[in-house]
XYZ file of C-alpha atoms in Angstrom:
94
model
C 0.000 0.000 0.000
C 2.825 2.346 -0.851
C 2.415 5.573 -2.751
C -1.010 6.657 -1.423
C -2.666 8.025 1.698
C -3.640 5.180 4.034
C -4.918 7.167 7.022
C -5.911 10.751 7.714
C -7.937 12.796 10.182
C -9.294 16.325 9.747
C -10.701 18.460 12.611
C -12.629 21.734 12.341
C -14.034 23.715 15.289
C -15.779 27.072 15.482
C -16.920 29.070 18.528
C -19.325 32.022 18.496
C -19.729 33.560 21.948
C -21.050 30.681 24.106
C -21.999 28.375 21.188
C -19.602 25.952 19.536
C -19.744 23.645 16.535
C -17.258 21.145 15.223
C -16.672 18.288 12.907
C -14.043 15.791 11.962
C -13.454 13.059 9.459
C -11.328 9.958 9.996
C -10.220 7.814 7.058
C -8.405 4.480 7.316
C -7.318 1.996 4.642
C -5.954 -1.328 5.925
C -4.621 -4.527 4.427
C -7.444 -7.106 4.164
C -5.858 -9.557 6.583
C -5.927 -7.026 9.472
C -9.549 -5.814 9.436
C -12.539 -7.063 7.517
C -15.137 -4.495 6.468
C -16.294 -2.920 3.216
C -13.563 -3.286 0.629
C -12.687 -1.753 -2.707
C -10.964 -4.440 -4.831
C -8.498 -1.859 -6.191
C -7.472 -0.295 -2.876
C -8.343 -2.693 -0.018
C -10.665 -2.271 3.000
C -11.776 1.287 3.767
C -13.269 2.952 6.816
C -14.633 6.491 6.695
C -16.204 8.064 9.801
C -17.429 11.693 9.921
C -18.147 13.185 13.381
C -20.280 16.243 14.195
C -20.606 18.069 17.512
C -22.120 21.202 18.965
C -23.056 22.773 22.239
C -23.342 25.754 24.514
C -21.058 26.951 27.321
C -17.662 25.752 28.433
C -15.778 24.166 31.345
C -15.130 27.521 33.102
C -18.549 29.114 32.472
C -20.799 29.568 35.518
C -24.275 28.106 34.962
C -25.480 25.464 32.520
C -23.362 24.008 29.710
C -24.157 21.163 27.342
C -22.747 19.413 24.302
C -23.732 16.609 21.929
C -21.973 14.659 19.207
C -22.554 11.865 16.703
C -20.275 9.650 14.636
C -21.621 8.076 11.451
C -20.036 5.094 9.700
C -20.420 6.002 6.031
C -19.343 2.539 4.797
C -22.142 0.685 6.592
C -24.556 3.662 6.671
C -25.330 3.573 10.377
C -24.876 5.732 13.456
C -21.686 4.433 15.078
C -22.053 6.355 18.341
C -23.699 9.352 19.968
C -22.994 11.370 23.099
C -24.646 14.047 25.221
C -23.306 15.891 28.252
C -24.849 18.568 30.412
C -23.563 20.159 33.601
C -24.008 23.100 35.926
C -21.094 25.044 37.400
C -22.036 26.830 40.644
C -19.082 29.218 40.486
C -16.145 29.763 38.122
C -14.773 26.238 37.737
C -17.381 23.593 38.555
């Protein structure tokens, strides 16, 4: 598997005042004998997982903060995982 990209990850985050949004994409190409999932006969097994997140607040913000995220396996077309977190900081630092 020489001469091509076999793995990469891209992250993007944006914050506007107390709101934040982000996304990432992970790509992995492996030899067939290591992992078995959807395969392209020309390039070998592929895995492609985009991730999206968003929320309000931050770890040092007094009051309520929350965030949520999902990861979607685009090879098998299913939701790979999801997360949600909410908390309340009584003073500056939780």
